mmCIF file of C-alpha atoms in Angstrom:
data_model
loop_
_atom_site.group_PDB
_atom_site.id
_atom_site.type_symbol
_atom_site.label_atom_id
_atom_site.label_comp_id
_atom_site.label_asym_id
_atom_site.label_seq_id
_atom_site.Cartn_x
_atom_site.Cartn_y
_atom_site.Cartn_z
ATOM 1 C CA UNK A 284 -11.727 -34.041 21.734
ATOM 2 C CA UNK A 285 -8.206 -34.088 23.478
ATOM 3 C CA UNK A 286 -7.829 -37.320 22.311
ATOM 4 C CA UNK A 287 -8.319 -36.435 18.526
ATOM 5 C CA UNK A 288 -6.454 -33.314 18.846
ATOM 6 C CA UNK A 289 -3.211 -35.051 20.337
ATOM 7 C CA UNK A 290 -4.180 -37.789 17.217
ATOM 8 C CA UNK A 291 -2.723 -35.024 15.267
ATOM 9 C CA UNK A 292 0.463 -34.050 13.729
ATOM 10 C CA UNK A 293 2.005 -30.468 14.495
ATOM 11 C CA UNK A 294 1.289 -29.982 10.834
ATOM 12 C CA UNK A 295 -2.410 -30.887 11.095
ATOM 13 C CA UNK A 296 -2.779 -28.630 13.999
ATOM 14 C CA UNK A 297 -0.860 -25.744 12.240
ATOM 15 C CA UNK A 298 -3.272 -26.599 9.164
ATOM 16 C CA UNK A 299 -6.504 -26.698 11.119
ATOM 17 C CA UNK A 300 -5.841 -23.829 13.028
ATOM 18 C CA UNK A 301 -5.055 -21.764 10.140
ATOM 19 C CA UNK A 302 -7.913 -22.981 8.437
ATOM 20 C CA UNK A 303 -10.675 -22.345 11.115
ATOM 21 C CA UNK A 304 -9.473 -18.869 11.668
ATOM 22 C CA UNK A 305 -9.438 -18.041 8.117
ATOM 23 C CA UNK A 306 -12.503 -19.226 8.002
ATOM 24 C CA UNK A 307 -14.472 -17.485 10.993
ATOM 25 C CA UNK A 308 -12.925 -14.216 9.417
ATOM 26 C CA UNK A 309 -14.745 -14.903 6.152
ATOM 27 C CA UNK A 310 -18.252 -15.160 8.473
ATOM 28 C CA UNK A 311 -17.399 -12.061 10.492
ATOM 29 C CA UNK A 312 -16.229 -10.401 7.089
ATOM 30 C CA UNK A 313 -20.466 -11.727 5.289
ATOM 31 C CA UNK A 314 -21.664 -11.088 8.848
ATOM 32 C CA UNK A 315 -20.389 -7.388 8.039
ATOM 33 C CA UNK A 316 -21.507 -6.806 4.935
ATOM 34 C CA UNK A 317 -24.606 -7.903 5.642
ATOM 35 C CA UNK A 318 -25.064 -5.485 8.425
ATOM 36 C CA UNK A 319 -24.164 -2.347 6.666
ATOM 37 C CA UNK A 320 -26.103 -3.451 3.770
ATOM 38 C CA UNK A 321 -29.576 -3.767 6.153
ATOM 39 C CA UNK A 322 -31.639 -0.792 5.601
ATOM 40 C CA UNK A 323 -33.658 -1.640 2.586
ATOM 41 C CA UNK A 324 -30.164 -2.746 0.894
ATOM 42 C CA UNK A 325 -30.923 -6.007 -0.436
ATOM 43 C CA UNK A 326 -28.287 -6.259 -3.066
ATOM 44 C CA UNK A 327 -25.144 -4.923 -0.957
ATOM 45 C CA UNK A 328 -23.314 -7.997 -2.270
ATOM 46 C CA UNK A 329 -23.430 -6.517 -5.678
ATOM 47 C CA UNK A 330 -20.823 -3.878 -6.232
ATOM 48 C CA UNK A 331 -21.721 -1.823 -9.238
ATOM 49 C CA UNK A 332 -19.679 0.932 -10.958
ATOM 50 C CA UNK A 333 -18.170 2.136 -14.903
ATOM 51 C CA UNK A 334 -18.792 -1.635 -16.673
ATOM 52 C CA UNK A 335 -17.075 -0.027 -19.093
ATOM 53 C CA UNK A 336 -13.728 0.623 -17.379
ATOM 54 C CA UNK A 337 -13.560 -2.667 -15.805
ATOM 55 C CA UNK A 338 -10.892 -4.122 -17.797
ATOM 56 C CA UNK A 339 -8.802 -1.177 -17.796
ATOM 57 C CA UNK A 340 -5.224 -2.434 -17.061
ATOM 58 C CA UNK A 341 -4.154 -1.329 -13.777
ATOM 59 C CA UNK A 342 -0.419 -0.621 -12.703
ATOM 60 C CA UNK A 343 -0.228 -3.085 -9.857
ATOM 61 C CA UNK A 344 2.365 -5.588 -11.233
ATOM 62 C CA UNK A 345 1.159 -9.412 -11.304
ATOM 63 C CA UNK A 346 -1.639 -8.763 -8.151
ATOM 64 C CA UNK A 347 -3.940 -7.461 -10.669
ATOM 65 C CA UNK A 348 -4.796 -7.693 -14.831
ATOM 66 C CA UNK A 349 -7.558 -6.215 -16.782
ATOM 67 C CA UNK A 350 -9.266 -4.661 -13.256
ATOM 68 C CA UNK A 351 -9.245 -8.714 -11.949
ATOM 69 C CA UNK A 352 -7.255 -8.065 -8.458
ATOM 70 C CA UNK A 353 -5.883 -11.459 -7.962
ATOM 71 C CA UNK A 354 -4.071 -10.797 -5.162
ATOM 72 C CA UNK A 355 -6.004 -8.684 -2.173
ATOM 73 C CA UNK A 356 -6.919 -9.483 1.522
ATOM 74 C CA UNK A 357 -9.920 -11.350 0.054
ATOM 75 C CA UNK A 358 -8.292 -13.902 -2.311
ATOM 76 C CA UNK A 359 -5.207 -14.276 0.377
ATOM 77 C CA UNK A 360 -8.242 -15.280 2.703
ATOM 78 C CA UNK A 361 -9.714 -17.618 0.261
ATOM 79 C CA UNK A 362 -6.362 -19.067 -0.436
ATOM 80 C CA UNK A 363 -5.610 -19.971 3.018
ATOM 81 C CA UNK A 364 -9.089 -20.988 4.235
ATOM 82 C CA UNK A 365 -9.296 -23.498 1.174
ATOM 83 C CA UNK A 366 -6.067 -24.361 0.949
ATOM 84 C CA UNK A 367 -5.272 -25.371 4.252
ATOM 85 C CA UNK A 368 -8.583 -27.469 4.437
ATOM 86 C CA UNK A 369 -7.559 -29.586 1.684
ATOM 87 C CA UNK A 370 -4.037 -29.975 3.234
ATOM 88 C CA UNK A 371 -5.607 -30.958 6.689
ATOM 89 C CA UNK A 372 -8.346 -33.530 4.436
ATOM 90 C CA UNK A 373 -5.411 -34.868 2.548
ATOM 91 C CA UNK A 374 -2.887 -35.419 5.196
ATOM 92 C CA UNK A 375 -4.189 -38.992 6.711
ATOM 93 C CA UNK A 376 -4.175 -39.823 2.654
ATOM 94 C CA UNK A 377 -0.563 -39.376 3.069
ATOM 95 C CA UNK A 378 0.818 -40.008 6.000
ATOM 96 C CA UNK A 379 4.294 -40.840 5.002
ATOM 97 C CA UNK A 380 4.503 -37.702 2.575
ATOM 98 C CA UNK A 381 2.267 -34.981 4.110
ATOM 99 C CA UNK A 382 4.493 -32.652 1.870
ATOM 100 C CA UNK A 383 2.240 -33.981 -0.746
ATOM 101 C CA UNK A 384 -0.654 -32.815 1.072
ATOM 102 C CA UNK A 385 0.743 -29.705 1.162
ATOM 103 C CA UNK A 386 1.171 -29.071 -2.218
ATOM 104 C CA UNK A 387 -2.114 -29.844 -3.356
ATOM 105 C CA UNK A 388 -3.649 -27.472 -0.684
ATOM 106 C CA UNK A 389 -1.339 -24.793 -2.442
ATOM 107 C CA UNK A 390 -2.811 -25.940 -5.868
ATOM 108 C CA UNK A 391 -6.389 -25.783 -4.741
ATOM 109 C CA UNK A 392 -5.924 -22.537 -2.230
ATOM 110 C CA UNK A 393 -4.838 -20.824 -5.520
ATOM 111 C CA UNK A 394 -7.137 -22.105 -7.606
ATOM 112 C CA UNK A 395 -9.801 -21.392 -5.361
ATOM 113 C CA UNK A 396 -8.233 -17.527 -4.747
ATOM 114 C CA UNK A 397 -8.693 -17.134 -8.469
ATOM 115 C CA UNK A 398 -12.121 -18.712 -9.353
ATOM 116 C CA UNK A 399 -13.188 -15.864 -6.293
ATOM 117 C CA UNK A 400 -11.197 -13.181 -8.110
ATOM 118 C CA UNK A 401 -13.066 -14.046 -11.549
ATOM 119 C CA UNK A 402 -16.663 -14.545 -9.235
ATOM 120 C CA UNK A 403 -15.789 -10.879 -7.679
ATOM 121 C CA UNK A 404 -15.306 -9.243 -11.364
ATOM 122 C CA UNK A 405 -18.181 -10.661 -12.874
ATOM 123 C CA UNK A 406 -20.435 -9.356 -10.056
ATOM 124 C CA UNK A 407 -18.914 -5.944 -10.543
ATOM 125 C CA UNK A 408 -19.980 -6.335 -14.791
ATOM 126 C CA UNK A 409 -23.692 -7.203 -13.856
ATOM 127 C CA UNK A 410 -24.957 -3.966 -13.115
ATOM 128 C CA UNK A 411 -24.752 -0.966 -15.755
ATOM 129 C CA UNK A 412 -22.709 2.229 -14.379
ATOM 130 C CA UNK A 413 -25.905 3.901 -15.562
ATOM 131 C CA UNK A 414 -28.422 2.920 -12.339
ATOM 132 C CA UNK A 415 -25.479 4.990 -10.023
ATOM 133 C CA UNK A 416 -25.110 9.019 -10.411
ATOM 134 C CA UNK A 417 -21.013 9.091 -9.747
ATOM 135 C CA UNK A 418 -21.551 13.038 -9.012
ATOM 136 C CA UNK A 419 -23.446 11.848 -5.425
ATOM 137 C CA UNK A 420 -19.986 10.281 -4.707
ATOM 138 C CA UNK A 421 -18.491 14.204 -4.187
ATOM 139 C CA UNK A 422 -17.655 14.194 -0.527
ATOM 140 C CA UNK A 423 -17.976 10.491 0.460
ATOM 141 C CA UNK A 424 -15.513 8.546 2.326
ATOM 142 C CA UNK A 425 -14.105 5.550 0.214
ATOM 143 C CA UNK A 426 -11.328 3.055 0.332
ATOM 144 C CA UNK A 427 -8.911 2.224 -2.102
ATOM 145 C CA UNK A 428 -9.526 -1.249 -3.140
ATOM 146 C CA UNK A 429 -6.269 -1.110 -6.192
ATOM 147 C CA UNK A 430 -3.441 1.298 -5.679
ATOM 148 C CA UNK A 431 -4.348 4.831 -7.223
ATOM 149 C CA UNK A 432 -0.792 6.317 -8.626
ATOM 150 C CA UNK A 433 0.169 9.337 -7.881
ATOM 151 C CA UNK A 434 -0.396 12.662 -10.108
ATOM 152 C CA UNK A 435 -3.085 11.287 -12.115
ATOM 153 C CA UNK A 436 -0.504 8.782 -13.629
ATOM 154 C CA UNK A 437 -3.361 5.571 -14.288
ATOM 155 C CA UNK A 438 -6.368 4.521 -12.542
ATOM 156 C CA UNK A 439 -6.879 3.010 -9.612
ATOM 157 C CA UNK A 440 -10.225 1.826 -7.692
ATOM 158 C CA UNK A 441 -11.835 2.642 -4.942
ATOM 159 C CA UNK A 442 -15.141 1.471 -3.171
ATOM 160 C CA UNK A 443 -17.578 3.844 -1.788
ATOM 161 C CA UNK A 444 -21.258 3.040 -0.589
ATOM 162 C CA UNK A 445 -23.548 5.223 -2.581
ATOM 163 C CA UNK A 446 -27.251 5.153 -3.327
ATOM 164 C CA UNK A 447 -27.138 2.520 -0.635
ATOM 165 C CA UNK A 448 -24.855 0.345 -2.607
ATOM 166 C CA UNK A 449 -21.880 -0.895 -2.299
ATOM 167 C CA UNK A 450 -19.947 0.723 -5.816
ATOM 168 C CA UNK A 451 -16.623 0.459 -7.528
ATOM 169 C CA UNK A 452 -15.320 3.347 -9.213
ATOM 170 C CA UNK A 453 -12.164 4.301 -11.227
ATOM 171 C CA UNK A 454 -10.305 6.784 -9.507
ATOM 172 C CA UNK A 455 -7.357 9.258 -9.784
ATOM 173 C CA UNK A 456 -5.434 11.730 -7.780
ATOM 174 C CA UNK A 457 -3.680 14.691 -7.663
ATOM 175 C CA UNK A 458 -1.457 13.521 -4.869
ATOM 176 C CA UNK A 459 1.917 13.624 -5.090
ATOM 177 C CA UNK A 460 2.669 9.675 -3.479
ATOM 178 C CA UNK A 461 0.188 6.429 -5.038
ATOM 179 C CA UNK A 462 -2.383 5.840 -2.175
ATOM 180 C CA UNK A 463 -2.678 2.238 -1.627
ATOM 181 C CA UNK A 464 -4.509 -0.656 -1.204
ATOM 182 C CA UNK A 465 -6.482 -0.183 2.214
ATOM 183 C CA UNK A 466 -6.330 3.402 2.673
ATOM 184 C CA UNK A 467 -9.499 5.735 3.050
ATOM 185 C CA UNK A 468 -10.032 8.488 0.280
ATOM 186 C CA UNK A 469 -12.582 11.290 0.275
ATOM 187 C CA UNK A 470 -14.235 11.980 -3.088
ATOM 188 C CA UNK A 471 -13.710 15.422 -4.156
ATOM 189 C CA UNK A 472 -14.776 15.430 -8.393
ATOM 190 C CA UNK A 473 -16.586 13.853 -10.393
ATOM 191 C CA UNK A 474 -14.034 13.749 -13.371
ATOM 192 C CA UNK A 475 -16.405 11.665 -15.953
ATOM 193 C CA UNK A 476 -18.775 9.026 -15.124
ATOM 194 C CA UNK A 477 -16.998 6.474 -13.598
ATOM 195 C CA UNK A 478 -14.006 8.353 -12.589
ATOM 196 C CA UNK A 479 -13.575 10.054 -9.601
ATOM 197 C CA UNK A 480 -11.044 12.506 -8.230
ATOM 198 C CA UNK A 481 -10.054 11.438 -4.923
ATOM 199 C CA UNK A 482 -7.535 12.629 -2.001
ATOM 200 C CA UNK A 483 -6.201 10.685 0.974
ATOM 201 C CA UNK A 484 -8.431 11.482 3.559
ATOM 202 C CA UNK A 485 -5.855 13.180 6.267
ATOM 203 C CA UNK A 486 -4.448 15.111 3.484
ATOM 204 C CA UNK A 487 -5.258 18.765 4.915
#
């Protein structure tokens, strides 16, 4: 093992070890989900929420278009983990031009990042909004999964476990700063189905 590790260039190490810890987070990350979705939760992989809302266009710049988030700690995860595989595969298959190696691990890492955005939005569109009651959301603890401007200026989404499923929402605030990416909301209103009033949850 010392033997093939040495064997290695610094940028084969730098690769490798970037891509095994990307991808042990990714297991702990499943390893996660399936634990809080135990509890007769088969289908915690499935996020449901307003179908119809889905592709409305969200104020985030170019990390998100038509509710696809295409750049979040998930894809940035996916990116890396794939990308710097292929860079460590392709390396011996260039060993006088590993730059070329690393190029095509960016192509694939982002390719990869955004064939798991487009996965993650079509699991969201295969359950109807109509098999979750948005009004049992009122007083649950959710995070923000795209930014949610400030004073009800767009949507933003959050994610919130309800019915003993994992659900995306539409959201809105009355807040006067955008709560971001991350952050944990409680639900306070049920504006419509689908959209929820929310408010950063150390707001007093």
């Amino acid at each position: 093992m010392n033997a093939w590790w040495s064997g290695l260039t610094a940028l084969q190490q730098a690769l490798f070890i970037i891509g095994f810890a990307t991808t042990l987070f990714m297991i702990v990350q499943i390893v996660m989900i399936v634990v809080g979705g135990m509890g007769g939760q088969d289908d915690a992989f499935e996020p449901d929420g307003d179908v119809d809302s889905v592709d409305t266009l969200n104020d985030e710049g170019f990390g998100s278009l038509s509710g696809l988030k295409l750049v979040s700690l998930r894809t940035i995860i996916v990116f890396l983990a794939i990308g710097s595989w292929m860079a460590f595969a392709m390396c011996p298959v260039f060993p006088e031009g590993q730059w070329i190696a690393v190029l095509i691990g960016i192509g694939v890492g982002i390719g990869a990042a955004i064939a798991f955005a487009f996965v993650m939005r079509a699991f969201m569109k295969l359950q109807s909004s109509g098999n979750i009651d948005a009004a049992n959301c009122k007083g649950l603890i959710a995070e923000v999964y795209l930014t949610i401007p400030a004073k009800r200026g767009a949507f933003g989404k959050i994610q919130v476990v309800v019915q003993e499923r994992l659900t995306e929402f539409d959201a809105v605030t009355d807040c006067e700063h955008d709560i971001h990416t991350g952050m944990q909301v409680k639900v306070l209103d049920n504006i419509t189905q689908g959209v929820l009033l929310v408010a950063p949850l150390d707001e007093k």
